[in-house]
Coordinates of C-alpha atoms in Angstrom, one line a residue:
M338 CA 11.9 35.0 42.3
V339 CA 13.8 36.0 40.1
I340 CA 13.4 37.6 36.2
E341 CA 15.1 35.9 33.6
K342 CA 14.8 35.6 29.7
G343 CA 12.9 32.9 28.0
R344 CA 10.7 32.0 31.2
V345 CA 7.3 31.2 29.4
F346 CA 4.5 31.7 30.7
K347 CA 0.7 30.4 30.0
D348 CA -1.1 33.5 29.3
L349 CA -1.1 37.6 29.8
L350 CA -3.6 37.5 33.0
A351 CA -0.5 34.8 33.7
L352 CA 2.4 36.7 33.3
K353 CA 0.4 40.0 34.8
R354 CA 0.2 38.0 37.9
W355 CA 3.8 36.6 38.1
L356 CA 5.6 40.5 37.8
Q357 CA 2.4 41.9 40.5
A358 CA 4.6 39.4 43.4
F359 CA 7.4 40.8 41.7
A360 CA 7.2 43.5 42.4
V361 CA 5.1 43.6 45.6
I362 CA 8.2 41.4 46.6
R363 CA 11.5 43.3 45.0
K364 CA 10.2 46.5 46.2
R365 CA 9.8 47.5 42.6
P366 CA 6.9 49.8 41.6
Y367 CA 6.5 49.8 37.8
K368 CA 4.1 51.6 34.8
V369 CA 2.8 49.5 32.0
L370 CA 4.9 51.3 28.8
H371 CA 3.2 48.8 26.3
S372 CA 0.1 46.4 26.7
Y373 CA -1.0 44.7 23.4
A374 CA -2.3 40.7 24.4
E375 CA -1.8 39.5 20.3
H376 CA 2.1 41.0 20.4
R377 CA 3.8 42.1 23.4
Y378 CA 3.9 43.6 27.4
T379 CA 6.1 46.1 28.6
V380 CA 7.0 47.3 31.6
V381 CA 9.5 50.3 32.6
C382 CA 10.6 51.8 36.2
D383 CA 8.4 54.6 38.0
K384 CA 11.3 56.2 38.4
E385 CA 12.4 58.2 35.0
S386 CA 16.0 57.9 35.3
C387 CA 16.2 53.9 35.8
P388 CA 16.4 52.0 33.1
W389 CA 14.8 48.2 34.8
T390 CA 12.4 47.5 31.6
V391 CA 10.8 43.7 31.1
C392 CA 9.5 42.9 27.6
A393 CA 7.2 40.2 27.3
R394 CA 6.0 38.8 23.5
K395 CA 3.8 36.5 22.5
Q396 CA 4.7 33.5 20.4
K397 CA 3.9 30.7 19.1
L398 CA 5.3 27.4 21.0
R399 CA 7.7 25.2 18.6
L400 CA 7.7 21.9 20.0
K401 CA 11.0 21.3 17.2
H402 CA 14.7 20.5 17.6
R403 CA 16.7 21.2 14.1
Q404 CA 19.0 18.0 15.5
L405 CA 15.6 15.5 16.1
T406 CA 16.4 14.3 12.0
S407 CA 14.9 11.2 10.2
T408 CA 17.7 9.5 10.3
L409 CA 18.5 9.4 14.7
I410 CA 14.2 8.8 14.9
A411 CA 15.0 5.9 11.9
K412 CA 17.9 4.7 14.2
R413 CA 16.6 5.1 17.6
L414 CA 12.8 3.1 16.7
L415 CA 14.9 0.7 14.8
G416 CA 14.5 -2.1 17.1
I417 CA 10.4 -1.3 17.4
L418 CA 10.3 -1.3 13.9
Q419 CA 11.8 -4.4 13.2
L420 CA 9.1 -6.1 15.8
E421 CA 6.3 -4.4 14.2
P422 CA 6.9 -3.1 10.3
N423 CA 3.5 -1.9 10.3
M424 CA 3.8 1.1 12.7
K425 CA 0.9 4.3 11.4
V426 CA 2.9 7.2 11.1
R427 CA 0.3 8.7 14.0
T428 CA 1.6 5.7 16.3
I429 CA 5.2 6.9 15.4
I430 CA 4.6 10.8 16.5
R431 CA 3.3 9.7 19.6
T432 CA 6.3 7.4 19.9
V433 CA 8.8 10.2 19.3
E434 CA 6.7 12.3 22.0
E435 CA 7.0 10.3 24.3
L436 CA 10.9 9.2 23.7
Y437 CA 11.7 12.9 22.8
G438 CA 10.1 15.0 26.1
G439 CA 7.3 16.1 24.2
Y440 CA 8.9 16.7 20.5
V441 CA 6.2 16.7 18.0
I442 CA 7.4 16.2 14.8
S443 CA 5.1 16.0 11.5
S444 CA 3.6 13.5 9.2
N445 CA 6.6 13.5 6.5
K446 CA 9.3 13.2 8.9
A447 CA 7.8 10.2 10.4
W448 CA 7.8 8.3 7.7
R449 CA 10.6 9.4 6.0
A450 CA 11.5 7.9 9.6
K451 CA 10.0 4.9 8.5
Q452 CA 11.5 4.5 5.2
R453 CA 15.3 5.0 6.6
A454 CA 14.8 2.2 9.1
W455 CA 13.3 0.4 6.6
K456 CA 16.6 0.8 4.1
M457 CA 18.9 0.3 7.8
I458 CA 17.2 -3.2 7.7
Y459 CA 15.9 -4.5 4.8
G460 CA 18.3 -2.5 2.0
D461 CA 16.7 -0.8 -0.9
W462 CA 14.3 -2.1 -3.6
E463 CA 17.0 -3.2 -5.6
A464 CA 18.5 -4.4 -3.0
G465 CA 15.5 -6.1 -1.9
Y466 CA 15.0 -8.5 -5.0
E467 CA 17.9 -9.4 -5.8
Q468 CA 18.1 -10.9 -1.6
L469 CA 14.7 -12.6 -2.6
L470 CA 16.9 -16.0 -4.0
V471 CA 19.1 -15.5 -0.7
L472 CA 16.4 -15.1 1.6
F473 CA 14.6 -18.1 0.6
N474 CA 17.6 -20.3 0.5
A475 CA 18.4 -19.4 4.3
I476 CA 14.7 -20.4 5.5
K477 CA 14.8 -23.6 3.2
A478 CA 18.2 -24.8 5.1
V479 CA 16.9 -24.7 8.3
N480 CA 13.1 -25.6 7.5
P481 CA 13.4 -28.4 4.9
G482 CA 10.1 -29.1 2.7
M483 CA 9.8 -25.4 1.5
H484 CA 8.8 -24.8 -1.5
Y485 CA 10.2 -21.8 -3.6
E486 CA 10.1 -21.2 -7.9
Y487 CA 12.2 -17.9 -8.8
I488 CA 10.6 -17.2 -12.4
P489 CA 12.6 -14.4 -14.6
K490 CA 11.2 -12.7 -18.1
P491 CA 12.8 -15.0 -20.6
N492 CA 15.7 -13.2 -22.5
E493 CA 14.8 -10.0 -20.8
W494 CA 18.3 -9.0 -19.3
K495 CA 19.5 -5.0 -17.6
D496 CA 23.2 -4.1 -16.5
G497 CA 24.2 -8.3 -16.6
R498 CA 20.8 -8.9 -14.5
Q499 CA 17.4 -10.5 -15.3
I500 CA 14.3 -8.9 -14.7
F501 CA 12.0 -10.4 -12.1
F502 CA 9.1 -11.7 -13.0
R503 CA 7.6 -13.7 -10.5
T504 CA 7.9 -16.2 -7.9
F505 CA 6.3 -18.5 -5.5
W506 CA 7.1 -19.4 -1.5
C507 CA 5.2 -21.6 0.7
F508 CA 5.9 -23.2 4.2
P509 CA 5.9 -26.8 4.7
Q510 CA 4.6 -26.6 8.2
C511 CA 1.1 -24.9 7.1
V512 CA 1.7 -27.1 4.1
E513 CA 1.9 -29.9 7.4
A514 CA -1.4 -28.0 8.9
F515 CA -4.1 -27.9 5.8
R516 CA -4.0 -32.0 5.9
H517 CA -6.1 -31.5 8.8
C518 CA -8.4 -28.3 8.2
R519 CA -11.2 -28.8 6.2
P520 CA -11.1 -28.9 2.9
I521 CA -12.0 -25.5 1.3
F522 CA -9.2 -22.4 1.0
S523 CA -9.8 -19.2 -1.0
I524 CA -7.4 -16.7 -2.8
D525 CA -7.3 -13.4 -3.6
G526 CA -4.8 -10.6 -4.3
T527 CA -3.7 -7.7 -2.9
F528 CA -2.1 -4.8 -4.9
L529 CA 1.6 -3.5 -3.7
I530 CA 2.5 0.1 -3.4
G531 CA 5.8 0.2 -3.2
K532 CA 8.9 1.3 -5.2
Y533 CA 8.0 -1.2 -8.1
R534 CA 4.3 -1.7 -7.2
G535 CA 3.0 -5.3 -8.6
T536 CA 0.5 -7.6 -7.0
L537 CA 1.0 -10.6 -4.0
L538 CA -1.9 -13.5 -4.6
I539 CA -2.9 -15.7 -1.2
A540 CA -4.1 -18.9 -0.5
I541 CA -6.0 -19.1 2.3
S542 CA -8.0 -22.1 4.5
Y543 CA -9.2 -21.8 8.0
D544 CA -9.0 -24.0 11.0
A545 CA -11.2 -26.1 13.3
N546 CA -11.9 -22.9 15.3
N547 CA -12.6 -20.1 11.9
N548 CA -9.2 -18.9 13.0
L549 CA -6.5 -18.3 9.7
V550 CA -4.4 -20.8 8.2
P551 CA -2.4 -19.0 5.3
L552 CA -1.4 -21.5 3.0
A553 CA 0.7 -20.3 -0.2
F554 CA 1.7 -16.7 -1.1
A555 CA 3.3 -15.6 -4.3
L556 CA 4.6 -12.5 -6.0
V557 CA 3.5 -10.9 -9.2
E558 CA 2.8 -8.0 -11.5
R559 CA 0.1 -8.2 -11.7
E560 CA -3.9 -9.7 -12.1
N561 CA -3.5 -12.4 -15.4
N562 CA -4.8 -15.3 -16.5
D563 CA -1.8 -16.2 -16.9
N564 CA -0.6 -15.3 -13.3
W565 CA -3.4 -17.6 -11.9
G566 CA -3.0 -20.3 -13.5
W567 CA 0.5 -21.0 -12.5
F568 CA -0.2 -20.2 -8.6
L569 CA -2.9 -22.1 -8.5
R570 CA -1.2 -24.9 -10.2
L571 CA 1.7 -24.6 -7.7
V572 CA -1.1 -24.8 -4.6
R573 CA -2.3 -27.8 -6.4
L574 CA 1.2 -29.5 -6.8
H575 CA 2.6 -28.4 -3.4
V576 CA -0.6 -27.3 -1.0
V577 CA -3.1 -29.9 -1.5
G578 CA -1.5 -32.1 -2.8
P579 CA -2.8 -35.9 -5.0
G580 CA -6.0 -37.2 -5.1
R581 CA -7.5 -35.1 -2.5
E582 CA -10.2 -32.7 -3.3
V583 CA -10.9 -28.8 -2.2
G584 CA -13.1 -26.5 -2.4
I585 CA -11.4 -23.1 -2.7
I586 CA -14.0 -19.7 -2.8
S587 CA -12.7 -16.9 -5.0
D588 CA -14.7 -13.5 -6.9
R589 CA -15.3 -14.0 -10.9
H590 CA -11.9 -13.2 -11.7
Q591 CA -11.5 -14.8 -16.0
G592 CA -8.6 -16.0 -14.6
I593 CA -8.8 -17.6 -12.0
L594 CA -12.0 -19.8 -13.9
N595 CA -9.4 -20.4 -16.1
A596 CA -7.2 -21.9 -13.6
V597 CA -9.9 -23.8 -11.8
R598 CA -10.8 -25.8 -15.0
E599 CA -7.1 -26.9 -16.3
Q600 CA -7.0 -31.0 -15.6
I601 CA -3.7 -32.4 -14.3
E602 CA -2.7 -35.8 -13.8
G603 CA -2.8 -37.3 -10.7
Y604 CA -4.6 -34.6 -9.2
A605 CA -8.1 -34.3 -8.1
P606 CA -10.1 -31.1 -9.9
L607 CA -10.9 -28.3 -8.4
H608 CA -14.9 -27.1 -7.1
H609 CA -15.3 -23.2 -8.0
R610 CA -17.6 -21.7 -5.5
W611 CA -18.4 -17.9 -6.1
C612 CA -18.2 -15.0 -3.4
T613 CA -21.2 -13.7 -3.0
R614 CA -20.2 -10.5 -1.8
H615 CA -18.5 -10.6 -5.3
L616 CA -21.3 -11.0 -6.6
A617 CA -23.7 -8.5 -5.0
E618 CA -21.7 -5.9 -5.9
N619 CA -21.4 -7.1 -9.1
L620 CA -25.5 -7.4 -8.9
L621 CA -25.2 -3.5 -7.8
R622 CA -22.9 -2.1 -10.3
K623 CA -24.3 -3.3 -13.6
D624 CA -28.4 -3.8 -12.2
G625 CA -28.4 -0.9 -10.2
V626 CA -31.7 -1.8 -8.2
K627 CA -31.1 -1.7 -5.0
D628 CA -34.8 -3.9 -4.4
N629 CA -33.1 -7.0 -5.9
F630 CA -30.0 -6.4 -3.6
E631 CA -32.3 -8.4 -0.9
L632 CA -33.6 -10.9 -2.9
F633 CA -30.4 -11.4 -3.6
Q634 CA -29.0 -12.2 -0.1
D635 CA -32.1 -14.6 0.7
A636 CA -31.1 -16.8 -2.2
A637 CA -27.3 -16.5 -1.1
R638 CA -28.2 -18.1 2.2
Q639 CA -30.3 -21.2 1.6
L640 CA -29.6 -24.2 2.9
E641 CA -31.5 -26.7 1.5
D642 CA -28.8 -28.5 -1.4
R643 CA -32.6 -29.1 -3.8
A644 CA -32.2 -25.2 -3.4
H645 CA -28.3 -24.6 -4.9
D646 CA -26.8 -27.8 -5.8
A647 CA -23.0 -26.4 -4.4
G648 CA -22.7 -30.2 -3.6
G649 CA -21.3 -28.9 -0.1
W650 CA -17.5 -27.8 -0.9
R651 CA -18.6 -24.0 0.4
Y652 CA -18.2 -25.1 4.3
E653 CA -20.2 -22.7 5.4
F654 CA -18.3 -20.0 3.4
Q655 CA -20.2 -18.0 1.1
C656 CA -17.9 -14.9 1.1
S657 CA -13.4 -14.4 0.6
N658 CA -13.7 -13.3 3.7
M659 CA -9.8 -15.7 4.3
A660 CA -8.0 -13.5 2.7
K661 CA -9.7 -10.2 3.3
S662 CA -8.8 -11.1 6.6
F663 CA -5.0 -11.5 5.6
N664 CA -5.5 -8.8 3.5
K665 CA -5.7 -6.5 6.2
L666 CA -2.8 -7.1 7.9
L667 CA -0.9 -6.2 4.9
L668 CA -2.1 -2.9 4.7
G669 CA 0.5 -1.5 6.7
I670 CA 3.1 -4.0 5.0
H671 CA 2.3 -3.7 0.8
A672 CA 4.3 -0.6 0.8
M673 CA 7.8 -2.2 1.7
L674 CA 9.8 -3.9 -0.1
V675 CA 9.8 -7.3 -1.4
N676 CA 11.8 -9.3 1.4
A677 CA 9.9 -7.4 3.9
I678 CA 6.5 -8.9 2.6
I679 CA 8.3 -12.5 2.1
Q680 CA 9.7 -11.7 5.7
F681 CA 6.6 -10.9 7.7
T682 CA 4.5 -13.6 5.7
F683 CA 7.8 -15.4 8.2
Y684 CA 6.9 -14.2 11.5
K685 CA 3.4 -14.0 11.4
P686 CA 2.4 -17.3 11.3
V687 CA 5.3 -18.3 13.2
A688 CA 3.2 -16.3 15.9
W689 CA 0.1 -18.0 15.0
F690 CA 1.3 -22.0 15.6
N691 CA 3.2 -21.1 18.5
D692 CA 0.1 -18.7 20.1
R693 CA -2.7 -21.1 19.1
H694 CA -1.5 -24.6 19.5
A695 CA -0.3 -23.4 23.1
Y696 CA -4.6 -22.2 23.6
A697 CA -5.6 -26.0 22.1
L698 CA -3.7 -27.2 24.1
K699 CA -5.1 -26.1 27.2
L700 CA -8.3 -26.5 25.9
Q701 CA -7.3 -29.8 25.5
S702 CA -5.9 -30.2 28.7
V703 CA -8.8 -29.2 30.7
G704 CA -10.9 -31.9 28.4
E705 CA -12.9 -29.9 25.7
K706 CA -13.8 -31.8 23.2
W707 CA -15.1 -28.9 20.3
P708 CA -13.0 -25.4 19.9
P709 CA -15.8 -22.5 21.1
K710 CA -16.6 -21.8 17.5
P711 CA -18.1 -25.3 16.8
K712 CA -19.1 -25.8 20.6
E713 CA -21.4 -22.4 20.0
H714 CA -22.8 -23.9 17.0
L715 CA -23.6 -27.4 18.7
E716 CA -25.0 -25.7 21.5
K717 CA -27.7 -23.3 19.3
A718 CA -28.9 -26.4 18.1
K719 CA -29.8 -28.2 21.8
E720 CA -30.9 -25.3 22.1
R721 CA -33.7 -25.0 18.8
T722 CA -35.0 -28.4 19.8
G723 CA -36.7 -26.8 22.9
T724 CA -39.5 -26.4 20.2
H725 CA -39.1 -29.6 18.5
E726 CA -41.7 -32.4 18.3
V727 CA -40.2 -35.9 16.6
T728 CA -42.5 -38.8 15.8
C729 CA -40.7 -41.6 14.2
F730 CA -42.2 -43.0 11.0
D731 CA -39.8 -46.3 10.6
L732 CA -36.8 -47.1 12.7
A733 CA -34.9 -49.2 11.3
T734 CA -34.9 -46.8 7.8
G735 CA -34.4 -43.5 10.1
T736 CA -37.5 -42.1 8.8
Y737 CA -39.0 -39.5 11.7
Q738 CA -41.3 -36.2 11.6
V739 CA -40.7 -33.1 12.8
E740 CA -42.1 -30.5 14.0
H741 CA -42.5 -27.7 15.4
R742 CA -44.5 -25.9 18.3
D743 CA -45.5 -22.9 15.9
G744 CA -47.2 -25.5 13.6
T745 CA -45.0 -25.6 10.9
T746 CA -43.3 -28.9 10.0
S747 CA -40.8 -31.0 8.1
D748 CA -41.9 -32.2 5.2
G749 CA -41.6 -35.8 6.1
E750 CA -38.6 -36.9 7.4
V751 CA -35.6 -34.8 8.8
R752 CA -33.0 -33.5 5.5
D753 CA -29.6 -33.1 6.9
S754 CA -29.4 -29.9 4.7
R755 CA -27.1 -28.7 7.3
M756 CA -24.9 -31.7 7.7
H757 CA -24.5 -31.3 3.9
V758 CA -23.5 -27.4 3.6
Y759 CA -22.4 -27.0 6.7
H760 CA -20.7 -30.1 7.4
F761 CA -22.1 -30.1 10.5
L762 CA -25.1 -30.5 12.9
C763 CA -28.8 -29.2 13.1
S764 CA -31.8 -29.1 15.3
H765 CA -34.1 -31.7 13.4
L766 CA -30.7 -34.0 13.4
V767 CA -30.1 -33.4 17.3
A768 CA -33.9 -33.9 17.8
T769 CA -33.4 -37.1 16.7
A770 CA -31.0 -38.5 18.3
R771 CA -31.8 -37.5 21.5
H772 CA -35.5 -39.1 20.6
R773 CA -33.3 -42.6 19.5
N774 CA -30.5 -41.9 23.2
F775 CA -27.8 -41.4 19.9
D776 CA -24.7 -39.6 20.7
I777 CA -25.3 -37.0 18.1
E778 CA -21.6 -35.5 18.8
S779 CA -20.2 -38.8 17.1
M780 CA -21.7 -37.4 13.9
I781 CA -19.9 -34.3 14.3
P782 CA -16.6 -34.1 11.7
H783 CA -12.6 -35.1 13.0
E784 CA -11.6 -30.6 11.3
F785 CA -14.2 -29.7 14.2
S786 CA -12.1 -31.2 17.7
V787 CA -9.9 -29.4 19.1
D788 CA -7.5 -32.8 18.7
T789 CA -7.2 -32.1 14.8
L790 CA -7.1 -28.5 16.3
V791 CA -3.8 -29.7 17.7
H792 CA -2.4 -31.5 15.0
I793 CA -3.0 -28.0 13.6
W794 CA -0.9 -26.1 14.8
S795 CA 1.6 -28.8 16.1
P796 CA 4.2 -27.9 13.5
C797 CA 7.1 -25.7 14.7
F798 CA 9.3 -23.5 12.2
V799 CA 12.6 -23.2 12.3
P800 CA 14.8 -18.9 12.7
F801 CA 16.6 -19.0 10.0
W802 CA 20.2 -17.8 10.8
D803 CA 21.5 -13.6 10.8
S804 CA 22.8 -12.7 7.1
R805 CA 25.8 -12.9 8.0
E806 CA 25.8 -16.7 8.2
W807 CA 23.3 -17.8 5.3
P808 CA 24.5 -20.3 3.0
P809 CA 26.6 -18.9 0.3
Y810 CA 24.6 -18.4 -3.1
D811 CA 26.5 -18.1 -6.1
G812 CA 23.5 -17.7 -8.9
P813 CA 22.1 -15.1 -10.8
K814 CA 21.7 -11.3 -9.7
W815 CA 18.4 -10.1 -10.2
R816 CA 16.8 -6.6 -10.8
P817 CA 13.3 -6.1 -11.0
E818 CA 10.9 -4.0 -13.7
T819 CA 10.6 -0.5 -13.4
H820 CA 8.7 1.7 -15.8
T821 CA 9.3 5.5 -14.2
F822 CA 12.5 7.5 -13.1
H823 CA 13.0 10.2 -11.6
L824 CA 14.5 13.5 -13.0
P825 CA 16.8 15.7 -11.6
F826 CA 14.5 18.2 -10.5
R827 CA 12.4 15.1 -9.2
E828 CA 9.7 14.7 -11.8
M829 CA 8.5 12.0 -12.8
I830 CA 7.5 10.9 -16.3
V831 CA 6.9 7.9 -18.6
T832 CA 10.1 5.8 -19.1
L833 CA 11.9 5.7 -22.8
E834 CA 10.5 2.0 -23.2
D835 CA 6.8 3.2 -22.1
C836 CA 7.2 5.2 -25.5
Q837 CA 8.2 2.8 -27.4
K838 CA 5.5 0.4 -26.6
M839 CA 3.1 3.3 -27.5
L840 CA 4.4 4.6 -30.5
G841 CA 6.2 1.2 -31.9
L842 CA 9.4 3.1 -32.5
T843 CA 12.2 0.9 -31.9
I844 CA 15.0 3.0 -29.4
R845 CA 19.0 3.2 -30.2
G846 CA 20.8 4.7 -27.4
D847 CA 20.1 5.9 -23.9
A848 CA 17.6 8.7 -23.1
V849 CA 19.2 11.6 -22.6
T850 CA 18.0 13.9 -19.4
G851 CA 19.4 17.2 -17.4
P852 CA 17.6 20.3 -16.5
C853 CA 15.4 21.4 -18.5
S854 CA 16.9 25.3 -17.2
V855 CA 20.6 26.6 -17.9
L856 CA 21.9 30.2 -15.5
I857 CA 21.7 33.2 -16.6
S858 CA 24.1 34.6 -14.0
W859 CA 27.3 34.3 -15.8
P860 CA 26.0 36.2 -19.6
Q861 CA 24.3 38.9 -17.0
Q862 CA 28.2 39.6 -15.5
Q863 CA 30.4 39.0 -19.2
F864 CA 27.8 41.2 -21.0
A865 CA 26.5 43.9 -18.7
H866 CA 28.1 47.0 -20.5
C867 CA 29.4 47.2 -23.8
P868 CA 32.7 48.7 -24.6
K869 CA 32.7 52.2 -26.6
D870 CA 34.8 51.1 -29.0
A871 CA 33.3 47.6 -29.9
N872 CA 33.2 46.4 -33.7
E873 CA 29.5 45.3 -35.1
Q874 CA 30.4 42.1 -34.5
T875 CA 31.0 42.6 -30.9
V876 CA 27.5 44.5 -30.5
G877 CA 25.7 41.7 -32.2
N878 CA 26.8 39.5 -29.0
Y879 CA 26.1 42.1 -27.0
C880 CA 22.6 42.8 -28.5
R881 CA 21.7 38.6 -28.0
A882 CA 22.8 38.9 -24.3
W883 CA 20.3 41.7 -23.5
I884 CA 17.3 39.4 -25.8
L885 CA 18.3 36.5 -23.0
H886 CA 17.7 38.8 -20.8
L887 CA 14.2 40.4 -21.7
F888 CA 12.6 36.6 -22.3
A889 CA 14.3 35.4 -18.7
C890 CA 14.3 37.9 -16.7
I891 CA 11.1 40.6 -17.8
L892 CA 9.0 38.7 -19.8
F893 CA 9.2 35.4 -18.3
P894 CA 10.9 35.5 -15.4
D895 CA 11.2 32.1 -12.6
A896 CA 11.2 32.4 -9.1
T897 CA 15.3 32.6 -8.6
G898 CA 15.5 35.0 -11.1
D899 CA 18.4 33.3 -12.4
T900 CA 17.5 30.5 -14.8
T901 CA 15.9 30.6 -18.7
S902 CA 13.9 27.3 -19.6
W903 CA 15.4 26.3 -22.6
M904 CA 12.3 26.6 -24.7
L905 CA 12.6 29.8 -23.9
E906 CA 16.2 28.7 -25.7
W907 CA 14.3 28.6 -28.8
A908 CA 12.6 31.0 -29.2
Y909 CA 15.4 33.1 -28.2
R910 CA 17.8 31.4 -31.0
D911 CA 13.9 32.2 -33.5
Y912 CA 14.5 35.9 -32.6
T913 CA 17.6 36.2 -33.0
N914 CA 17.3 34.9 -36.4
E915 CA 14.8 37.1 -38.0
L916 CA 16.9 39.9 -36.6
D917 CA 19.7 38.8 -38.6
T918 CA 17.8 38.4 -41.6
L919 CA 16.3 42.0 -41.3
T920 CA 18.1 45.3 -43.3
V921 CA 17.2 49.1 -43.1
S922 CA 14.4 49.1 -45.8
S923 CA 12.4 46.1 -44.4
V924 CA 11.8 48.1 -40.4
S925 CA 9.8 51.0 -40.5
W926 CA 9.2 53.5 -37.5
E927 CA 6.9 54.9 -37.0
S928 CA 4.6 56.6 -33.7
Y929 CA 2.1 54.2 -32.7
V930 CA -1.1 56.5 -32.4
G931 CA -3.7 53.1 -33.0
E932 CA -5.1 50.8 -35.4
G933 CA -6.6 52.9 -37.4
A934 CA -4.3 54.7 -38.6
L935 CA -2.1 52.0 -39.9
P936 CA -2.2 50.0 -43.1
F937 CA -2.8 47.1 -41.5
P938 CA -4.2 45.1 -38.6
L939 CA -1.8 45.6 -35.4
S940 CA -3.4 41.9 -34.5
S941 CA -2.3 40.4 -36.8
M942 CA 1.6 41.0 -36.7
C943 CA 1.1 40.8 -33.3
G944 CA -0.1 37.0 -33.3
S945 CA 2.4 35.7 -36.0
D946 CA 5.3 34.6 -33.9
E947 CA 2.5 32.9 -31.0
G948 CA 3.5 29.6 -31.2
L949 CA 6.7 30.7 -30.1
Y950 CA 5.8 31.3 -26.4
R951 CA 2.7 29.3 -26.0
M952 CA 3.4 26.2 -24.0
R953 CA 5.6 25.9 -21.0
C954 CA 6.4 22.5 -19.5
P955 CA 9.3 20.0 -18.8
L956 CA 10.9 18.5 -21.5
I957 CA 12.7 15.1 -22.5
L958 CA 14.3 15.3 -25.6
F959 CA 14.6 11.8 -27.3
L960 CA 15.0 13.4 -31.0
C961 CA 14.6 16.4 -32.4
R962 CA 14.1 17.6 -35.8
R963 CA 13.4 21.3 -37.5
V964 CA 11.1 20.4 -39.7
P965 CA 11.3 24.4 -42.2
P966 CA 7.8 25.2 -43.2
A967 CA 6.9 25.0 -46.2

């Protein structure tokens, strides 16, 4: 046992036991000099002449390291964040703790490390917009058939670069997959929360096993009539194709409703159906009566086509959960750079196509005809037939009566309501087919089969090359449209362009920005002591410096004690101007004994210039013009 500096003990009791054992082994008795459980514990040798002393202090265990910077963490996690860019901050904290022997970093440092890693992988925010066309060109070079459109703002330039407006892209593998899917897709928009904001529009569908099939994407400034119309038009032209009728499920955004009504020559119309979840939210928000919500749910679940003539275009989907589910995958992505978002929309389908194609081939190899979801529906329908009794009325026309053993019957004939609404079998049809010894599975649409599932996920993506091998691009340069800028002291305010729109003023030249304060250390050093032989002008300069010191350091000091606000500079100038105009006859020096001794109330004098010091806030000066009082 050795006493050494830096030894750590769990608590005071562990320290006492260790010192007792040490004293017994080394034959060194001691006595306690200080014993404060929350501060320190000191022992000295029991011999007065011996200088032997042991002192222990209670300290917080700081699992931090000065060299464990966000840059070091970013370089260490570069490969991990490239594969999983939406890694959460708390996951980064745990990963760093495991990699570096228990050091715990703050959430702020983990977030900064994530941002630095993104910059190392994808570049900065402005460069991300410049890389969009180059990235699209690189993907299309090895995946022919990919379609993308990149639209700048017309006649808007900044620093020799056009302003980005919107872009659309879809992959040929997804277009080919949709040809084997049910003719239904959902659209929705998700907000981007990065530096330049925006909205990501998504079109997505389902496969035979109700797995997501991404179809097309678009980056726009916001959801409006123009952007939704442009997006849906491109989806119909490049994803749906001519002649195919499809249904679309979305919320009641007016831009979507207007876009659905658009007629394109040679293309079938879209059959729009509202998302019942959005309708329920609107009902509850506007009506405010919770009892009506259950009635609405019952109405939304009606399967009879006579109850709600939907035309069968929902295919069992009542909500836009397809797009909402994909939006959840973007929770950690919608704060990233735009080129990173596009790469995510490329690599995520790559993983899905590989995994689900292997799964579909596995089902096909074991002789399965239907994927798990359709098979589950079929088994439930067959199970319900045990409670049905079938009576044939007309074999030639196929008219049957199906009676339930609980006493209820169908109304005279077998109606294929589930077949019409869900495009799948109902228990009445299964019971009737069994009565006729007919193979009911032959009536199941081919979109639900395992063979179709194989066709959906069979297209293969080709990886695009490293950025050093991308095809050369000599097209125009782009930049995002920004509505904010950062001041030198990390303040943020609206731009000059925003003020132009709000006030209707014309802009001439650039805005002048800078610090809101000025250093006063130099006047303090230069005007500390006034010379005895100073003339009147020199004395006036020293007086002005003293008044500035009075404002900045005594009346309105800040945390530094070495700066003064520019607004105080204005007040100082007004104050000195008033002093310059004073004469001996305009000043009366009298002792103050209360307002009663004065010929005028003191409050009117004290409040005469309160407007000079009323407001203290950062200021950007676009144009200032002093208007003399009338």
